[in-house]
Coordinates of C-alpha atoms and ligand atoms in Angstrom, one line a residue:
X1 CA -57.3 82.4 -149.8
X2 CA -57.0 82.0 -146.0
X3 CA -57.5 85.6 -144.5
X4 CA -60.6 87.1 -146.2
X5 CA -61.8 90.3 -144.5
X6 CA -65.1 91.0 -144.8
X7 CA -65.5 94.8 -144.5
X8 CA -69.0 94.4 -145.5
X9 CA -71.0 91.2 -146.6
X10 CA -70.1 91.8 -150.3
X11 CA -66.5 93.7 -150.3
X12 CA -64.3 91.7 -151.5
X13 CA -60.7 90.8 -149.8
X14 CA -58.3 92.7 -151.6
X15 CA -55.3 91.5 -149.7
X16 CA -53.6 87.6 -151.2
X17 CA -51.3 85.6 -149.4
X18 CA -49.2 85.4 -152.8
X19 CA -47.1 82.2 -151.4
X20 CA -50.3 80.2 -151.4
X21 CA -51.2 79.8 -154.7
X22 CA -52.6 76.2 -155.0
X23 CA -56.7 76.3 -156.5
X24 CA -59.0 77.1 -154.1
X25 CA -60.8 74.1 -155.1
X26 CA -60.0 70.8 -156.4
X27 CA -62.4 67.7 -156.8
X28 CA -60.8 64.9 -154.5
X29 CA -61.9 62.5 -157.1
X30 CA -59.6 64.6 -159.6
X31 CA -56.5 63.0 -159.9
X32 CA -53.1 63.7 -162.4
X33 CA -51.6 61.3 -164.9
X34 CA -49.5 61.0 -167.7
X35 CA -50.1 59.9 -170.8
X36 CA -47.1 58.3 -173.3
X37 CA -48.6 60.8 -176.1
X38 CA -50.5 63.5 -174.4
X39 CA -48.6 64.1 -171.6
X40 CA -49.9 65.6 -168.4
X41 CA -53.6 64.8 -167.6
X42 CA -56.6 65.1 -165.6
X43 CA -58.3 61.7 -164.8
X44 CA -61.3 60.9 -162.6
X45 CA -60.3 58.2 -159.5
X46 CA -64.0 57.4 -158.9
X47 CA -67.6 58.5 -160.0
X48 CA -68.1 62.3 -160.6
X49 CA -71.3 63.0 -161.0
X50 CA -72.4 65.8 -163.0
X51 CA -72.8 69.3 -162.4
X52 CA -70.0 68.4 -159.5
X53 CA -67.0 71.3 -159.4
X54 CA -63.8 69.8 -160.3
X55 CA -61.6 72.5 -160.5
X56 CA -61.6 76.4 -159.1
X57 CA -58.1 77.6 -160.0
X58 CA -56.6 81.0 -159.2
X59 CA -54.9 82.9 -162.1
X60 CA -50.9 83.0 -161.6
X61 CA -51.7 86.3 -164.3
X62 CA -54.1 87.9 -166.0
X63 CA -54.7 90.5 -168.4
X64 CA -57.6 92.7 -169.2
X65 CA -58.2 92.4 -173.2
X66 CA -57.0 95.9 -174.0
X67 CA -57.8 97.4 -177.5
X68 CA -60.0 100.3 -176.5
X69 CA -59.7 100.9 -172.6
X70 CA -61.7 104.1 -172.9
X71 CA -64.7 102.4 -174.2
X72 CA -64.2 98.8 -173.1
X73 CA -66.6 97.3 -170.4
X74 CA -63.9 94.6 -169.3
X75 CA -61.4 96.7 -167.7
X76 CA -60.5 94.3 -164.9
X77 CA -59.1 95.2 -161.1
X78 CA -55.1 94.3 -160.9
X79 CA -55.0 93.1 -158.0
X80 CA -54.1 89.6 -158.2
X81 CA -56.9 88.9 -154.9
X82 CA -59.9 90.5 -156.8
X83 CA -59.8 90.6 -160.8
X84 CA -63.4 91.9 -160.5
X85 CA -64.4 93.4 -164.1
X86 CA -65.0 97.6 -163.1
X87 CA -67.3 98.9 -165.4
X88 CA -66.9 101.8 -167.5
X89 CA -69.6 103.6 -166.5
X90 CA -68.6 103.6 -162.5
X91 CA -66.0 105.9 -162.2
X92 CA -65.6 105.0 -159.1
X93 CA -64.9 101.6 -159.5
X94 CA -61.5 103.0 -161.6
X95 CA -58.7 103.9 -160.1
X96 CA -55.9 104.5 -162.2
X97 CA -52.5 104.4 -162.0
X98 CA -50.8 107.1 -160.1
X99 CA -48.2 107.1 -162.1
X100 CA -50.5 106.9 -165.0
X101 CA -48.6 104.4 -166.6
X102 CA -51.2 102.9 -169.0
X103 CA -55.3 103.5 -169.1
X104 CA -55.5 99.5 -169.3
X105 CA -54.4 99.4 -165.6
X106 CA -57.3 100.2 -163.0
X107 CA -58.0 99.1 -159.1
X108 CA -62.0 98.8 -158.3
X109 CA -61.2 100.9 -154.9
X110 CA -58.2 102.4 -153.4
X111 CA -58.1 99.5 -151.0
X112 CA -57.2 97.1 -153.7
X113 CA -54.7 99.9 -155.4
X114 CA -52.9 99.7 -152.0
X115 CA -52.5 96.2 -151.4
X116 CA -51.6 96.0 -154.9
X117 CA -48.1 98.2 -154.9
X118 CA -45.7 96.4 -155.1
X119 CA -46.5 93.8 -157.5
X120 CA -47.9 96.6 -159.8
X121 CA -44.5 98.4 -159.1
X122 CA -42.8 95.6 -161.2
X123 CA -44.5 96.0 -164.3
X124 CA -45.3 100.1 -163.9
X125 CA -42.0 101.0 -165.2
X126 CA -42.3 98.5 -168.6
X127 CA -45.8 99.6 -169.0
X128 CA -45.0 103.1 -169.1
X129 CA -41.6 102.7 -171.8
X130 CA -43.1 100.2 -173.9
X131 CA -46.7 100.0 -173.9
X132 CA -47.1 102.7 -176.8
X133 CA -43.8 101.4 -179.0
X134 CA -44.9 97.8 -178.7
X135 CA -48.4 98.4 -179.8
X136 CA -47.7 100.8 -182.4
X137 CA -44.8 98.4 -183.9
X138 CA -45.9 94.9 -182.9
X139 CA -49.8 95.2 -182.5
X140 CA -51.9 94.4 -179.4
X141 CA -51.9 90.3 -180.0
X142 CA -48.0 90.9 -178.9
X143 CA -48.5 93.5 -176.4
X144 CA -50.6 91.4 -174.3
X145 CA -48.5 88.3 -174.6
X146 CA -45.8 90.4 -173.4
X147 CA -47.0 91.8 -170.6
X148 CA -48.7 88.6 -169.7
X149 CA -45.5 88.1 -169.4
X150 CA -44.3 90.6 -167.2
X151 CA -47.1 89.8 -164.6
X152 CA -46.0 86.0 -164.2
X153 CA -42.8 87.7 -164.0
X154 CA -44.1 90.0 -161.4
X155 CA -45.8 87.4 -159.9
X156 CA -42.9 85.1 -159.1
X157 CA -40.9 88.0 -158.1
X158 CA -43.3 88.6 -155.4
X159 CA -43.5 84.6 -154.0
X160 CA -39.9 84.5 -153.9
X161 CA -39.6 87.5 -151.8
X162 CA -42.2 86.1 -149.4
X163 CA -40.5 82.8 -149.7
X164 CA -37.5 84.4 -148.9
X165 CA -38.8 86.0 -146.0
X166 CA -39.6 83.3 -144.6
X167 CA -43.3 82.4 -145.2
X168 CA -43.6 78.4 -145.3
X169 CA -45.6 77.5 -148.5
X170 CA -48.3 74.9 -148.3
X171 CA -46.5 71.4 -149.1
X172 CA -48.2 69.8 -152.6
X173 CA -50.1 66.8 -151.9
X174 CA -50.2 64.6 -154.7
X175 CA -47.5 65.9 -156.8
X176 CA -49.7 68.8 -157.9
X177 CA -47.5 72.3 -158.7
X178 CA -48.8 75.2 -157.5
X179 CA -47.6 78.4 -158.5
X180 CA -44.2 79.2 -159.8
X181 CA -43.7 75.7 -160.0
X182 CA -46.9 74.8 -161.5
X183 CA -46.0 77.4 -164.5
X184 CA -42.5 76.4 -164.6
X185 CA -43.8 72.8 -165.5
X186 CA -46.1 73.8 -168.5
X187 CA -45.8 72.1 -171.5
X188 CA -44.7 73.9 -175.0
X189 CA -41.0 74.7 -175.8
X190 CA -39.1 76.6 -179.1
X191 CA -39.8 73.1 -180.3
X192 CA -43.7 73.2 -180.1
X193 CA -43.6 76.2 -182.4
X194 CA -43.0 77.2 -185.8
X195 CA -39.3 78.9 -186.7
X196 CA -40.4 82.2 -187.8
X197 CA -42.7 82.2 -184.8
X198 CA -39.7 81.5 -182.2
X199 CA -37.6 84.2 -184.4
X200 CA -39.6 86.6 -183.5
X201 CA -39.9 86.1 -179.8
X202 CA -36.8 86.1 -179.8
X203 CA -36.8 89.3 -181.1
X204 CA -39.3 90.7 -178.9
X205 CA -37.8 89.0 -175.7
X206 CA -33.8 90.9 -176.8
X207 CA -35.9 94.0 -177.2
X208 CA -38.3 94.4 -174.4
X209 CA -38.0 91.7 -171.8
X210 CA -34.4 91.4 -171.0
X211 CA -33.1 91.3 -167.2
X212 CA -32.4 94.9 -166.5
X213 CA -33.2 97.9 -163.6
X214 CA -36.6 98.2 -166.5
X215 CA -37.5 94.5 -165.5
X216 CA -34.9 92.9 -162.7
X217 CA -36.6 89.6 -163.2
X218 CA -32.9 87.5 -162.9
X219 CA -33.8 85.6 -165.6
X220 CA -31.8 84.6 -169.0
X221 CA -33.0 85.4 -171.9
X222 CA -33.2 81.7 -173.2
X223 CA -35.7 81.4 -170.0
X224 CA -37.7 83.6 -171.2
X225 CA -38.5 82.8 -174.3
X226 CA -39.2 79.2 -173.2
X227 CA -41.6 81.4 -171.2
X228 CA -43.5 82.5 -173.9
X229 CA -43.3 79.3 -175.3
X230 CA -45.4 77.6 -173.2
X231 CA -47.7 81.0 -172.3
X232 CA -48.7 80.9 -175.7
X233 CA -49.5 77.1 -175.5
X234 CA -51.3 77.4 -172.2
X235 CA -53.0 80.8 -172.1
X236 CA -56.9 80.8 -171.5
X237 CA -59.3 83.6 -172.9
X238 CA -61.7 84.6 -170.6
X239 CA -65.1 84.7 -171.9
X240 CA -68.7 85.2 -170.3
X241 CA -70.3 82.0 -170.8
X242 CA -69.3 78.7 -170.6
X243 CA -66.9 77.0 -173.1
X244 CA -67.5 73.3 -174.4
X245 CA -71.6 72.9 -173.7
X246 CA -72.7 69.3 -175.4
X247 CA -74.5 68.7 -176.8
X248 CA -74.6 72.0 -178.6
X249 CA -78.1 73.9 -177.3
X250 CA -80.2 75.2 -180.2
X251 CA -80.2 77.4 -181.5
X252 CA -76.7 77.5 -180.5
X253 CA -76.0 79.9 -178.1
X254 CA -71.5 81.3 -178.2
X255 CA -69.7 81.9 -175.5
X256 CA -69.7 85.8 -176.1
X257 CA -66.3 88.3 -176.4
X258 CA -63.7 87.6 -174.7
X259 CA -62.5 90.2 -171.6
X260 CA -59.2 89.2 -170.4
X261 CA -56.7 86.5 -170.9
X262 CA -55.5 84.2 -167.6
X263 CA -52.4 81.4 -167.1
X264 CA -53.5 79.0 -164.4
X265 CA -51.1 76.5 -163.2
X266 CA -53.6 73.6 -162.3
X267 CA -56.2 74.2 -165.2
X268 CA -53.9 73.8 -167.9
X269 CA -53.4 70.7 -167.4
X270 CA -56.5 69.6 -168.8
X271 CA -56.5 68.4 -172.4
X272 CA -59.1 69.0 -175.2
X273 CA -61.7 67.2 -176.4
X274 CA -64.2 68.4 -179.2
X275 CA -66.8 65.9 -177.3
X276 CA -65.4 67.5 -173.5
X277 CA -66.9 66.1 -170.3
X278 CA -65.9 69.2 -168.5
X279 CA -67.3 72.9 -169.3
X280 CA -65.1 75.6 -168.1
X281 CA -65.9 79.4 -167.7
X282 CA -64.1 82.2 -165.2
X283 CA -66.0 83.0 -162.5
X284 CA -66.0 87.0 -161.4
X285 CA -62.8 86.8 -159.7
X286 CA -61.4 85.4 -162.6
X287 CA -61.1 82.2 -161.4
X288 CA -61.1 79.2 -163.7
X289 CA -63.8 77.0 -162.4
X290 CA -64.0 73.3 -164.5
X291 CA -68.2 71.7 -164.0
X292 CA -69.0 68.2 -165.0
X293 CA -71.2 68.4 -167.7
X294 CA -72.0 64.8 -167.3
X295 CA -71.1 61.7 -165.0
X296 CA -67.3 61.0 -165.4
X297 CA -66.4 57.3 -164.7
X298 CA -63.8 56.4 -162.5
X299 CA -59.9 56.1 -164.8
X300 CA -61.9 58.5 -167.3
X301 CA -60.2 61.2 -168.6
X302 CA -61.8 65.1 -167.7
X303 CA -61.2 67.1 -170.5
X304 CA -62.3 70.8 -171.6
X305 CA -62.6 72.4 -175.4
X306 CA -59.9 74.3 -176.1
X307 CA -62.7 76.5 -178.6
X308 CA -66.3 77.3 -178.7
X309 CA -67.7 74.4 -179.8
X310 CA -70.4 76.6 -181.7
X311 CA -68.0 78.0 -183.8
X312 CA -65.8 75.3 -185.2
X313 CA -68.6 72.3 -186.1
X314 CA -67.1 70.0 -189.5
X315 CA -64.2 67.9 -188.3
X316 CA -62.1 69.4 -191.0
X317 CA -62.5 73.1 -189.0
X318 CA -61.9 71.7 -186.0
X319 CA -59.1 69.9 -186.9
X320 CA -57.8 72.9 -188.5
X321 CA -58.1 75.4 -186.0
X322 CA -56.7 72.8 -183.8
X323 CA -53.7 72.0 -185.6
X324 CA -53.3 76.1 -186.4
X325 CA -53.6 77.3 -182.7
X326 CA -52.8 74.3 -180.5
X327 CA -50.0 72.5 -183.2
X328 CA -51.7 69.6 -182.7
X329 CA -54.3 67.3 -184.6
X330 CA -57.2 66.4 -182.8
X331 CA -57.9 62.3 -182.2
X332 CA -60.8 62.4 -179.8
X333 CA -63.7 60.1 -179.8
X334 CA -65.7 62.5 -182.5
X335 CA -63.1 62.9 -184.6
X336 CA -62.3 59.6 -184.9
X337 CA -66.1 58.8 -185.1
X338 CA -66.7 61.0 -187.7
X339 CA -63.6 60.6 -190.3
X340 CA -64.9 58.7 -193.6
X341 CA -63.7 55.5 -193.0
X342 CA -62.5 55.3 -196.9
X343 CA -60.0 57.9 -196.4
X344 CA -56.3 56.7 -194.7
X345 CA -55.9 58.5 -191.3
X346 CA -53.0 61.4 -191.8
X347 CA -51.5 60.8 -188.6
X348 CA -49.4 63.0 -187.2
X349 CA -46.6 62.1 -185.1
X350 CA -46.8 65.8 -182.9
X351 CA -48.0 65.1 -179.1
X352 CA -50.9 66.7 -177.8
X353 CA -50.4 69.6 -175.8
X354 CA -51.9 70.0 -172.1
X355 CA -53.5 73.1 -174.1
Ligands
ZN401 ZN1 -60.3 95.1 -156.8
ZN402 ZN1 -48.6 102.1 -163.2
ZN403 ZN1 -61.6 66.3 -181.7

């Protein structure tokens, strides 16, 4: 963020510069590789120590978790500069739409509702038409995935048009891709998923998400799908305490119900590891903030859990979940550790996903 405007000590800037979307913190020591079967990767270049930050990245979109927004403590601000969570019991820390387009969509002042227009204008018009049909058809897994969706298509829509008029955007040191860019180079393709899985989206992208005066993102269809495609292979749930504590504290303490679901450019690039040396947990702008949990040595890679590590324990759960969720099966140091070594390794030729 480079103009914050303090009104007072603890308001927060409700105004972004949407063209600079790079983290607003990155480890020096964190560096980028590929690997043949992993792909993208974070590595460490020298000694972190830990508890050391290696990572505060900026959601390119976020959703609130939205079954029950009349009862549900999560609501979160839409303004892409301040994603603070607003209570249910301030009312005034919920401004709704004025068009009243869905109850899911709320500002924590008028201040963020304003600086929020016209990226809120994109998706107002969608919300309002499809919101009710897609939930009542599709159910609210596929509702949110779609209008996650529509806010990185909102999102781009408003960095092209400050690109466009003419704000310079911060040049990438060391190959990293920020924004647009950085989603647009997310792993997972029609490939990474299932046939029935890709019909559907298809489906869903012909009936709802289609370039149109509705949603005049520019974009073909085909792109869109592959959009979906890698959301649903890089999305984050956003949860109140950490993710990927080891060793696992007793008695074991979760990471609690999720609120809202994020796509961040930079942090999805880290890999999982059911033995991580990262922890990762959103701080209250929604943020995605990565903490050594322990010293990381330098050509180590820095890898998160892709689940709470209290709720998936046996290798053969995590395994599963894993190769369920993530379509991939898990080779990390436990796992490999703790397969019975009378039993021939099922290895499966499918690469690891960045997450
Ligand atoms: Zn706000
Ligand atoms: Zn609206
Ligand atoms: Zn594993």
């Amino acid at each position: 963020m480079s103009q914050v405007v303090y009104i007072t000590e603890s308001e927060p800037s409700t105004s972004i510069d949407i063209s600079q979307t790079q983290p607003d913190w990155m480890h020096p020591q964190l560096i980028q590789s590929t690997d043949p079967t992993k792909g993208r990767q974070f590595r460490a270049s020298g000694l972190i120590p830990k508890g050391a930050c290696l990572l505060v990245d900026r959601p390119y979109a976020v959703i609130p978790v939205v079954d029950e927004p009349a009862t549900n403590d999560n609501l979160i601000c839409s303004n892409p500069a301040c994603n603070r969570r607003a209570p249910r019991h301030s009312a005034s820390a919920r401004n709704p739409c004025p068009n009243a387009c869905i109850a899911d969509v709320i500002w924590c002042s008028d201040a963020c509702r304003d600086a929020d227009k016209d990226r809120h204008a994109f998706e107002c018009t969608w919300l309002k038409r499809y919101a009710g049909p897609i939930r009542a058809k599709w159910g609210e897994y596929d509702f949110g995935m779609l209008w996650v969706i529509v806010r990185l298509l909102a999102m781009r829509q408003s960095q092209l048009q400050h690109v466009d008029s003419g704000t310079s955007t911060s040049p990438s040191p060391k190959k990293w891709k920020y924004g647009w860019e950085g989603i647009d180079s997310l792993c997972g393709s029609a490939d990474t998923w299932s046939h029935d899985k890709v019909r559907a989206w298809t489906t869903l992208v012909k009936k709802y998400l289609q370039n149109g005066p509705v949603l005049p993102h520019g974009m073909t269809s085909d792109r869109v799908l592959h959009l979906i495609c890698q959301e649903e292979a890089n999305s984050f749930g956003l949860y109140p305490r950490a993710t990927g504590v080891v060793p696992l504290p007793y008695p074991p303490i979760d990471r609690g119900e999720q609120f809202a679901a994020a796509v961040y450019p930079i942090a999805a690039i880290a890999n999982h590891s059911c033995l991580p040396n990262i922890t990762h947990k959103p701080d209250e702008q929604g943020r995605m903030v990565f903490t050594a949990s322990r010293d990381i040595v330098p050509g180590e890679e820095c890898c998160i859990s892709y689940f709470d590590l209290t709720q998936y324990t046996a290798l053969a759960s995590r395994r599963e979940h894993l190769r369920q969720s993530f379509k991939f099966v898990c080779q990390c140091e436990r796992c490999l550790s703790e397969e019975p070594a009378d039993e021939p390794t099922e290895w499966n030729a499918m690469p690891m996903m960045d997450l």
